[in-house]
Every structure is written in structure tokens, then in C-alpha cells.
Coordinates of C-alpha atoms in Angstrom, one line a residue:
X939 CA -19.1 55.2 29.2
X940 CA -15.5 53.3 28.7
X941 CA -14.5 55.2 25.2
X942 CA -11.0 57.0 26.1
X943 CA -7.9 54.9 24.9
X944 CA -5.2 54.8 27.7
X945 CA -1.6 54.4 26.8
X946 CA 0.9 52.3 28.6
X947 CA 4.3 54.5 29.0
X948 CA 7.9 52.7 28.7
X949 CA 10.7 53.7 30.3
X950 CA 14.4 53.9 29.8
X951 CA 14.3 53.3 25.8
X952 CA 17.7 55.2 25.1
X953 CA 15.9 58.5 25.5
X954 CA 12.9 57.7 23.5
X955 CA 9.5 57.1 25.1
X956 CA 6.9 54.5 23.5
X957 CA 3.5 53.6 24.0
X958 CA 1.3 51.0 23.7
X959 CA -1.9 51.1 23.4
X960 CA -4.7 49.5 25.7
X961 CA -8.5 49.3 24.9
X962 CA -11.5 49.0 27.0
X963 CA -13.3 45.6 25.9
X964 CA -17.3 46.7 27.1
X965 CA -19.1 43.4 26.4
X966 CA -18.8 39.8 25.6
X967 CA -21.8 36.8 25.2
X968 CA -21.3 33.0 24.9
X969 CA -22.8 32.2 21.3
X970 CA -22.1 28.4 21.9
X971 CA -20.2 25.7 23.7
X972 CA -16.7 27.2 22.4
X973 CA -17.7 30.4 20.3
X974 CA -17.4 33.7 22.2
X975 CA -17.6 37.6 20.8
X976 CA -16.0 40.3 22.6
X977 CA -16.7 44.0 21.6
X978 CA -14.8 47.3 22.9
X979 CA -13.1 50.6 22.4
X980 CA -12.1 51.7 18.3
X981 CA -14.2 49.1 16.8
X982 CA -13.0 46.1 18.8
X983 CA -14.4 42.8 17.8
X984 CA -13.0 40.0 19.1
X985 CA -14.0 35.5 18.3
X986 CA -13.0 32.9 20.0
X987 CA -13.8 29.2 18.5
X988 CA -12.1 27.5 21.1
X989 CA -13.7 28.6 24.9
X990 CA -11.1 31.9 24.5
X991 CA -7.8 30.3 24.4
X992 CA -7.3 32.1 20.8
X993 CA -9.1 34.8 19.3
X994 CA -9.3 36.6 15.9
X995 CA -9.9 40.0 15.3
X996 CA -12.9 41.5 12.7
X997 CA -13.1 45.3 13.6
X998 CA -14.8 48.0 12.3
X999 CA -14.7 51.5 12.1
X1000 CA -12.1 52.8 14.7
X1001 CA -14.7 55.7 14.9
X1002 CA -17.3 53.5 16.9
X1003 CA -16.9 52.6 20.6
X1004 CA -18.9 49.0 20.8
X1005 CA -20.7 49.2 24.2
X1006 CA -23.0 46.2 24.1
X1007 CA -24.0 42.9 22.3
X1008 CA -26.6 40.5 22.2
X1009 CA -26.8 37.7 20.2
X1010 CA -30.2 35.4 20.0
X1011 CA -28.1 32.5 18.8
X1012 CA -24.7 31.3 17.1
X1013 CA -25.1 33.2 14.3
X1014 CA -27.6 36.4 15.0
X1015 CA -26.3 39.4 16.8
X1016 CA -26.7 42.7 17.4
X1017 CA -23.7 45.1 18.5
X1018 CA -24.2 48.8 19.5
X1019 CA -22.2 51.9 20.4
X1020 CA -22.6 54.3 22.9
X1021 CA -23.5 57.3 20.4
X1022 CA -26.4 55.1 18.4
X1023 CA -24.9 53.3 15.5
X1024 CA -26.2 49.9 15.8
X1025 CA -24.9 46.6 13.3
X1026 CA -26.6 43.0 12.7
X1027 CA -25.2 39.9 11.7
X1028 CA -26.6 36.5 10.7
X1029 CA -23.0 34.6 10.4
X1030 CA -21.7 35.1 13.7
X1031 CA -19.8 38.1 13.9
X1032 CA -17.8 37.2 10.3
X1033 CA -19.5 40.4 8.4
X1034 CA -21.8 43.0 9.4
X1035 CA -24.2 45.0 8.9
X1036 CA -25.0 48.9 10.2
X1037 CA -28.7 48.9 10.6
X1038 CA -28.7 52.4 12.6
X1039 CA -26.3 55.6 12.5
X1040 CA -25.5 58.1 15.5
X1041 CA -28.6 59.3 17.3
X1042 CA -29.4 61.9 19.7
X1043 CA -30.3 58.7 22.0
X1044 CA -27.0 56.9 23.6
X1045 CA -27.6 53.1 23.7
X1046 CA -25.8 51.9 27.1
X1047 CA -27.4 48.2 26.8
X1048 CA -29.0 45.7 24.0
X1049 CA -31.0 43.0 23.8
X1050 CA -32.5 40.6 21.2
X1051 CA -35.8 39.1 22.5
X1052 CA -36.6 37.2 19.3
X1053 CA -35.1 37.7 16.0
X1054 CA -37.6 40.5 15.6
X1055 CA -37.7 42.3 18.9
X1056 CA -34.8 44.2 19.8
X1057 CA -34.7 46.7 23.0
X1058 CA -32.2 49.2 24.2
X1059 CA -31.8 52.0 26.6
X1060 CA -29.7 54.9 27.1
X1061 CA -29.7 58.4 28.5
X1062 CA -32.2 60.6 29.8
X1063 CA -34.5 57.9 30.2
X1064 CA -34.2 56.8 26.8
X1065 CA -35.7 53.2 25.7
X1066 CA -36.1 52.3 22.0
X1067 CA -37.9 49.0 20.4
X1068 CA -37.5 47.6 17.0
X1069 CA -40.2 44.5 15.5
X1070 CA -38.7 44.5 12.5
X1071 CA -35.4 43.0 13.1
X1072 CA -33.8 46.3 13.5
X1073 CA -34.4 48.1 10.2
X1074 CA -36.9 50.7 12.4
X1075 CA -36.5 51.6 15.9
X1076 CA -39.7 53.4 17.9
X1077 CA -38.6 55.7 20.8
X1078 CA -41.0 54.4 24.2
X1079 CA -42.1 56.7 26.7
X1080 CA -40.0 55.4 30.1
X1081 CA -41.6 57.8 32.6
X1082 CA -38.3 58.5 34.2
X1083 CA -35.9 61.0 33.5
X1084 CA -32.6 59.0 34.7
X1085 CA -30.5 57.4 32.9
X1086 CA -31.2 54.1 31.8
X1087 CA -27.9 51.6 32.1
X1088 CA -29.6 47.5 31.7
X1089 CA -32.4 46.4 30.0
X1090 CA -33.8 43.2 30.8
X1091 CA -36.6 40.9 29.9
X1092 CA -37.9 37.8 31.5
X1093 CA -40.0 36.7 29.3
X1094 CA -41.3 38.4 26.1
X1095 CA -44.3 40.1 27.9
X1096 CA -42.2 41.4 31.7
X1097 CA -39.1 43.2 31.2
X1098 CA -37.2 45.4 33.6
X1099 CA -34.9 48.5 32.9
X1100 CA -32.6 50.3 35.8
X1101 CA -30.4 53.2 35.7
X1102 CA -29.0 55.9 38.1
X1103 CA -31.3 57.4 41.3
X1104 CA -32.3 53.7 42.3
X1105 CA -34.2 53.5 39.1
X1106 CA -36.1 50.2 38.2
X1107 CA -38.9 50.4 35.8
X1108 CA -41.5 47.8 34.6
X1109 CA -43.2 46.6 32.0
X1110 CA -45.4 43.8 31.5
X1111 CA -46.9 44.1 27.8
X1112 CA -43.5 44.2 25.8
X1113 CA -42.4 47.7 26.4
X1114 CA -45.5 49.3 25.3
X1115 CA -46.0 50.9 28.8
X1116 CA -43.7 51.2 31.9
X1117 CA -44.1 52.1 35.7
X1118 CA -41.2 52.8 38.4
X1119 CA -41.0 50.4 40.8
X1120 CA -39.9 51.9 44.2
X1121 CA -36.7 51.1 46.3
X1122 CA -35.3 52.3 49.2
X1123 CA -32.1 53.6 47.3
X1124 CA -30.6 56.4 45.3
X1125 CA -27.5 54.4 44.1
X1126 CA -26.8 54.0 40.6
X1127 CA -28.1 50.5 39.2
X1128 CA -26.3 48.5 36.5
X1129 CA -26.7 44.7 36.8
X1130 CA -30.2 42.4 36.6
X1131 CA -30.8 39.0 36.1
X1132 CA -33.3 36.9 36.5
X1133 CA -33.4 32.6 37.6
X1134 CA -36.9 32.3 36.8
X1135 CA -40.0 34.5 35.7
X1136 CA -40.5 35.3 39.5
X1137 CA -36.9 35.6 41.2
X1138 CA -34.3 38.2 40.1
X1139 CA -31.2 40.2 41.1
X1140 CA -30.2 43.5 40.9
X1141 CA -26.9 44.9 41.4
X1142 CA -24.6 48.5 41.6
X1143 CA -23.0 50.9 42.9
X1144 CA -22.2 50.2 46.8
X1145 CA -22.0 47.0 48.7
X1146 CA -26.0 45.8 48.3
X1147 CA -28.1 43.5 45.7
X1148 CA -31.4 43.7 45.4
X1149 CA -33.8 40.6 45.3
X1150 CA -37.1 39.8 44.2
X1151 CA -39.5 36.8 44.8
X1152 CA -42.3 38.0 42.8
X1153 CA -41.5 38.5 39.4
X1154 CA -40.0 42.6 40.1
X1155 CA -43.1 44.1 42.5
X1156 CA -40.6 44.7 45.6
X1157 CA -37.3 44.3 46.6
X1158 CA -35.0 43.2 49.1
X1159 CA -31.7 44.8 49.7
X1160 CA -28.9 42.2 50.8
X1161 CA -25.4 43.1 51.9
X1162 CA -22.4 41.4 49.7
X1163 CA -19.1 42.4 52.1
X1164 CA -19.1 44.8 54.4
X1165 CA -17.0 47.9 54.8
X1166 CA -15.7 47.4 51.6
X1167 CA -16.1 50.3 48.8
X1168 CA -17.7 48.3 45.9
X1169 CA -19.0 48.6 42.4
X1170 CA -21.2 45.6 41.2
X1171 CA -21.5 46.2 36.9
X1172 CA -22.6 42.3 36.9
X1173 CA -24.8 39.9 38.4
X1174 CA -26.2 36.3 37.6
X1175 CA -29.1 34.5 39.3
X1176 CA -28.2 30.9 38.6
X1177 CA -30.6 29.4 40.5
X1178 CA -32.8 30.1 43.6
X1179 CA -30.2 29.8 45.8
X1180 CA -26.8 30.3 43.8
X1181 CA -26.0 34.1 43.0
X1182 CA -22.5 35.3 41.6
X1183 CA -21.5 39.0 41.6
X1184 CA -18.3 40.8 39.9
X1185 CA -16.7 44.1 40.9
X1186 CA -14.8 46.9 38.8
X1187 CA -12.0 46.1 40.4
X1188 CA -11.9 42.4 39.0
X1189 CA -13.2 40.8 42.2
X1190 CA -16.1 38.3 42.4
X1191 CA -18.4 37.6 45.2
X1192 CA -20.5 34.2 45.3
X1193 CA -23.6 33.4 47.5
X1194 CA -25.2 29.8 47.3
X1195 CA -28.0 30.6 50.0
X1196 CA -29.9 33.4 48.2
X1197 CA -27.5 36.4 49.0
X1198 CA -27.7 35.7 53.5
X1199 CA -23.7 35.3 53.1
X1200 CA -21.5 35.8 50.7
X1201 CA -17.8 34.5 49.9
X1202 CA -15.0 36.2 47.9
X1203 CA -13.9 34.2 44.4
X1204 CA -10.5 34.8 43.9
X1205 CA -9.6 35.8 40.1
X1206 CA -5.8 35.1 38.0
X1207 CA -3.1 36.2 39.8
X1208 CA -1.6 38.0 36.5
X1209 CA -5.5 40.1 37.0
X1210 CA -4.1 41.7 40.5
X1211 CA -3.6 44.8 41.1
X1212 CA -4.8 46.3 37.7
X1213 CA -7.7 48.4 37.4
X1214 CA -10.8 46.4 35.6
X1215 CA -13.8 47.4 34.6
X1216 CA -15.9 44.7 34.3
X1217 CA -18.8 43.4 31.9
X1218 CA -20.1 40.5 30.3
X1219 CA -22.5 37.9 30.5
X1220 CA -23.1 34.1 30.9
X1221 CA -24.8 31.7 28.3
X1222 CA -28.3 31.1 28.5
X1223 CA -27.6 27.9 30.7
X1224 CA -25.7 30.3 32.7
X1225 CA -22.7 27.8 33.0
X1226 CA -20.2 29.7 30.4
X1227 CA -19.6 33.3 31.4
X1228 CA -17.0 35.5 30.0
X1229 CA -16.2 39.1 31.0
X1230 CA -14.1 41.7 29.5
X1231 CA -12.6 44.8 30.5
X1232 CA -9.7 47.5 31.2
X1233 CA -6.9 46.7 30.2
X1234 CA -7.1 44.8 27.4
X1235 CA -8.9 41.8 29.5
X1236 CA -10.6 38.9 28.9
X1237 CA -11.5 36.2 31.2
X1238 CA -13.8 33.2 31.0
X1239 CA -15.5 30.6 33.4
X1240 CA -16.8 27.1 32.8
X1241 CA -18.4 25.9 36.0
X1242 CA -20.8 29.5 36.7
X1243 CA -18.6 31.9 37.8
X1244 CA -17.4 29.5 40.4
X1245 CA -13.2 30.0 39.0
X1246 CA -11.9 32.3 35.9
X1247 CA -9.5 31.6 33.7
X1248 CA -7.8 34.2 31.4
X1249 CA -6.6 32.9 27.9
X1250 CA -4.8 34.4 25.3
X1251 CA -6.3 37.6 24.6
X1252 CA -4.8 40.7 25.5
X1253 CA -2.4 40.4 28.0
X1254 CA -1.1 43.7 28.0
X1255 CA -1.7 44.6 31.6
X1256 CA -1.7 48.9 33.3
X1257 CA 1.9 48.6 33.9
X1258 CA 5.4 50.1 33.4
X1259 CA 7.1 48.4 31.0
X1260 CA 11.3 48.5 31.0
X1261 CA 12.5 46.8 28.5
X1262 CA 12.0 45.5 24.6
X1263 CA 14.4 43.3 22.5
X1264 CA 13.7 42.7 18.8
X1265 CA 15.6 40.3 16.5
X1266 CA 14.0 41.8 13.0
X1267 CA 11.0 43.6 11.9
X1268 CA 8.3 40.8 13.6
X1269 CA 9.5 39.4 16.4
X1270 CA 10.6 40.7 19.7
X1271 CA 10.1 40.6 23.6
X1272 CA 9.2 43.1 26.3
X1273 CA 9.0 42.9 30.2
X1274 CA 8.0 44.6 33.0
X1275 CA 5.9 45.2 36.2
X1276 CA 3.7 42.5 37.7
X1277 CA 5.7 39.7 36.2
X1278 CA 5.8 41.0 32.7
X1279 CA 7.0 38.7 29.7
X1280 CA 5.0 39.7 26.3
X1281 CA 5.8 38.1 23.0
X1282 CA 5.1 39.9 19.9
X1283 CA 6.1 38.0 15.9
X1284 CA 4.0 41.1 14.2
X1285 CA 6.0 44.0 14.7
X1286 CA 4.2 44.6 18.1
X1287 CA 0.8 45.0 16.5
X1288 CA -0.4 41.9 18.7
X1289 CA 1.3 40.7 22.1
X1290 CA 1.1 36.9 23.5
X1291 CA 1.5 37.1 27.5
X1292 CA 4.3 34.9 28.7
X1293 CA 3.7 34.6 32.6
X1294 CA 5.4 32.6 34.5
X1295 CA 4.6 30.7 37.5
X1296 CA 6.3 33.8 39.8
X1297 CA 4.9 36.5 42.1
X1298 CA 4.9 39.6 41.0
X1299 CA 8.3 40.3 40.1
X1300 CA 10.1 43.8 38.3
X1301 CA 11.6 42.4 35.4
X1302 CA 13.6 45.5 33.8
X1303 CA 16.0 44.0 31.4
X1304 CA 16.6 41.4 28.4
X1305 CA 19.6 39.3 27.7
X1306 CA 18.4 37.5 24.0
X1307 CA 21.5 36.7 22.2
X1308 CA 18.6 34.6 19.9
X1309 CA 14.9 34.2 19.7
X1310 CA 14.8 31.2 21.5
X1311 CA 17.1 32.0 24.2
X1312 CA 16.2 34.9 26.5
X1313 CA 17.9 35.9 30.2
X1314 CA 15.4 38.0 32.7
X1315 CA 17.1 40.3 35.4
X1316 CA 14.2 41.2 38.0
X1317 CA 14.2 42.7 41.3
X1318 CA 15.2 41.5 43.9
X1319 CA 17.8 39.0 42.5
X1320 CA 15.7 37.3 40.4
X1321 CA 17.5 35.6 36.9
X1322 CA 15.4 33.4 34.9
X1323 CA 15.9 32.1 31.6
X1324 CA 14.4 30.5 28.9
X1325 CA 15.5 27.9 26.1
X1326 CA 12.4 27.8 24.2
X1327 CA 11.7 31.2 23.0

């Protein structure tokens, strides 16, 4: 679970200290060609009408620590936390509606199936249904004590769960009964996807996948990059031959000959070096993917995973930063590690990244005699300026 907030220190304010805050952003779905919805940390929801290049904000309670969403369209979604409470809505993530409060049962993943049938999983083996649309929820009997972190279905009828111990269960009458499905692993599983009703992927902690060629009876374990220490939160089966991967540390690993060999996808440069913890998912034609994480992160991709792009979410990277220059009450500037040049015209409630086209350079002080002209001392003996603000 991604719930703690993590402040970002400045230094060398005239003796005061500040912070800014960073989020975890858990979980984010394609609802169309251009409509995207992000979820996170205290209440986060984020939409995007344009492919992610700008995004609006419609949070709830800061209480609530959105770990999943599934939507079954543009306009029906589910959202859930990690502690139970689970909302609906039927306008696309404008208003919604809390359907469920805090359980006893954690909800790690989601999932619409129809409009009516709604699945999740959790802790301690937990899996709960709704038919209803989610007004009533029924607690199914997993047969595993682990815990449950994905829940998956290929069609309405086979669906697949997997969780910690190597873990893969299986049902094949909607949920109403479940058997394990044995592997020769003990790792913790997280990602599954699925090409067709026969071939799928499976994906976690450690430098293996897991295929299947017969709709989830056995598995084969492939390697993705050797002695390399890996995490694997997300998986796609594009098609029988084409499988991407992404690691917690922002990486991504692509395969087009059915996971035999495997090449590295190179993300952002402004995504180096930061610690990411990656989730997400890509559109039902698995073309559009975006993926969110720590800190503050959102990226997207247009041609399957192939590149990533990272619009203007929340730049605000895990990094020093050494300076801030404000003109009034809104607007101001800050810089820093990695490259560093944030924009804020709110008071610093939001930030707009300014990167530019540099490696990763220690900028640690502002010249701004005005808001549209701004001087950038880095290190080593770099001076850049602007004339546009």
C-alpha cells in the first residue's frame, strides 16, 4: 500500500525550511481517445481531456487513499481505497458517488465486468462481488489465505486473481468458485493480462513473467533481464507475440517474440533517477496506456508502450530544491536538482515543470528582476536565462 505523503525539503531559505508536498498517484485508465482519470494519495482525482497534456483536479475526502479504478466506459467508473470505501460515477469522474464505507476487507484492485458485475480483492485472501452495480457486495470463498493484489477476468465466465506466495487462483463460473493454480514460485505477484481468452501474462516481484497458452491451466516462467534486481507492478499482452512490462523504478522492458528476448524502453529524461512506483493500465485496444506514480508522476503512451511521454501533471520530482522567487501572492519560480525549473501563478498550490532541453544540472539560485525575465546559476558554470517568463 502507497498511502504515506512524502515531503520534499528546501534548503537555504534564510533560515526557514519549507516543504512541499508529493503524492502517490496508485491508478489511472484510458476512458477514451483523449479522456484519462488518475487516482492517488488524500483523495487525488485527476482528468485529462486532451491525451494528459492538461489535467483538472476533482478530489474527495483527503481521508481516502484511492488505490484502484475501473471504468466500463467514458462515463461509468468505479474508484476504491485501500481501507474499503468504494465510489461510482456515471459522468465520468465530474461527481461521485460512495457506494461502500471502510471494511474490515482492504480492496488492493477493481474491476467492472459489466455495468452490474464488479469484482475486487484484498487481504487475507479476500475477494468480493457485487450484481447489482455496487449497491451490495457478497464476500467469495478464495481458498487461499494470501493476499490477493490483481484481479482479472477474461471473459465474463474465467477470471484470474494473484497475490503474494506465487499465488494464482481460478475461476471459471464468474467467481462463484475458485481453485489455485500451481507455479513453481513463491514471489509476490501483481500484474496479469490477457491477449486473448487462451494467452496471458503474469508479472512481479523478481526478474520472471509468467505465460500461459491455455487460457490459465499452467505456466511458463520467462526471464525479462538478467542480473538485474526488478519489480514488475505492470504487464500488457498486446498480442501473441508483443508483451510490454514496467518496473518500480520507472523502467520498461518490451518483448515482440512472446517474452524469448527482451529490450529495455527508455522513459523521459526529467523521470531519471527518481524513485517511481508504477501503475496503470492501457485502453481496451491496448494502444493508449498511462501510468502513474511516486512522485507526483504521470506519464502516457500512444503507440502500446512502445515510448512515454510525460505532460503537464505533476512535475514536482524527489529532489532538493534551492531556491524560490515570488513577484506577489500567485506567482513565483523555484529550482533545483535534476534540472529543476517549476512555475507556480496560485500561490504554490499547483506547479507547471519548466524543463529545459539540459542534463541534469544543480540549479541553486534565481536572478528575476520581473516575471518574464529570469537568470539561472547552476553547477558547473552553467547561466541560462529566459525572456519569456
Amino acid at each position: 500500500m502507497l498511502s504515506s505523503v512524502t515531503p520534499v525539503y528546501t534548503q537555504d531559505m534564510n533560515g526557514w525550511e519549507g516543504i512541499i508536498n508529493t503524492q502517490f498517484f496508485e491508478a489511472g485508465q484510458f476512458l477514451s481517445e483523449q479522456k484519462i482519470i488518475v487516482v492517488g494519495d488524500e483523495g487525488q482525482i485527476r482528468l485529462s481531456s486532451d491525451g494528459g497534456n492538461t489535467w483538472t483536479s476533482n478530489n474527495q475526502s483527503k481521508d481516502l487513499n484511492f488505490h484502484t479504478v475501473s471504468f466500463i466506459d467514458s462515463l461509468n467508473g468505479m474508484i476504491a481505497s485501500y481501507v474499503g470505501n468504494i465510489f461510482r460515477t456515471s459522468d465520468g469522474g465530474q461527481t461521485w458517488l460512495q457506494l461502500r464505507g471502510r471494511s474490515a476487507n482492504t480492496i488492493n484492485k477493481l474491476v467492472m465486468i459489466t455495468p452490474d458485475t464488479i469484482f475486487a480483492c484484498g487481504n487475507r485472501g479476500s475477494i468480493i462481488r457485487s450484481t447489482n452495480g455496487g449497491t451490495s457486495w457478497d464476500s467469495l470463498i478464495s481458498g487461499t489465505p494470501f493476499h490477493l493484489n490483481n484481479v482479472y477476468f477474461s471473459t465474463s465466465q474465467f477470471g484470474f486473481a494473484v497475490g503474494d506466495s506465487g499465488t494464482i487462483i481460478r475461476t471459471i463460473d464468474a467467481g462463484k468458485t475458485w481453485a489455485t493454480v500451481p507455479i513453481d514460485s513463491n514471489i509476490q505477484l501483481r500484474g496479469i493480462d490477457f491477449c486473448d481468452s487462451l494467452h496471458g501474462a503474469i508479472c512481479g516481484q523478481g526478474i520472471y513473467i509468467y505465460l500461459t497458452s491455455d487460457g490459465g491451466i499452467t505456466w511458463v516462467k520467462k526471464v525479462v533481464a538478467d542480473n538485474v534486481d526488478l519489480t514488475l507492478p505492470l504487464i500488457t499482452y498486446h498480442s501473441r507475440s508483443r508483451i510490454t512490462t514496467m518496473t518500480n523504478g520507472g523502467g520498461s522492458y518490451e518483448s515482440t517474440n512472446n517474452g524469448k528476448t527482451w529490450r529495455q524502453i527508455h522513459l523521459p529524461n526529467e523521470m531519471q533517477e527518481t524513485s517511481i512506483m508504477i501503475s496503470g493500465s492501457f485502453s481496451k485496444d491496448k494502444r493508449k496506456g498511462v501510468v502513474g506514480g511516486y512522485p507526483n508522476v504521470i506519464i502516457t503512451s500512444t503507440d502500446s508502450g512502445s515510448s512515454w511521454q510525460q505532460g503537464a501533471s505533476c512535475p514536482i520530482i524527489n529532489t532538493f530544491i534551492y531556491d524560490f522567487k515570488f513577484f506577489d501572492t500567485l506567482n513565483g519560480y523555484a529550482v533545483g536538482d535534476h534540472s529543476l525549473i517549476m512555475k507556480t501563478s496560485n500561490g504554490g498550490q499547483t506547479w507547471k515543470s519548466l524543463i529545459p532541453n539540459l542534463d541534469n544540472i544543480q540549479f541553486f539560485r534565481i536572478y528575476s528582476p520581473d516575471p518574464d525575465t529570469m537568470l539561472l546559476i547552476g553547477w558547473y558554470k552553467w547561466l541560462i536565462n529566459s525572456a519569456n517568463g
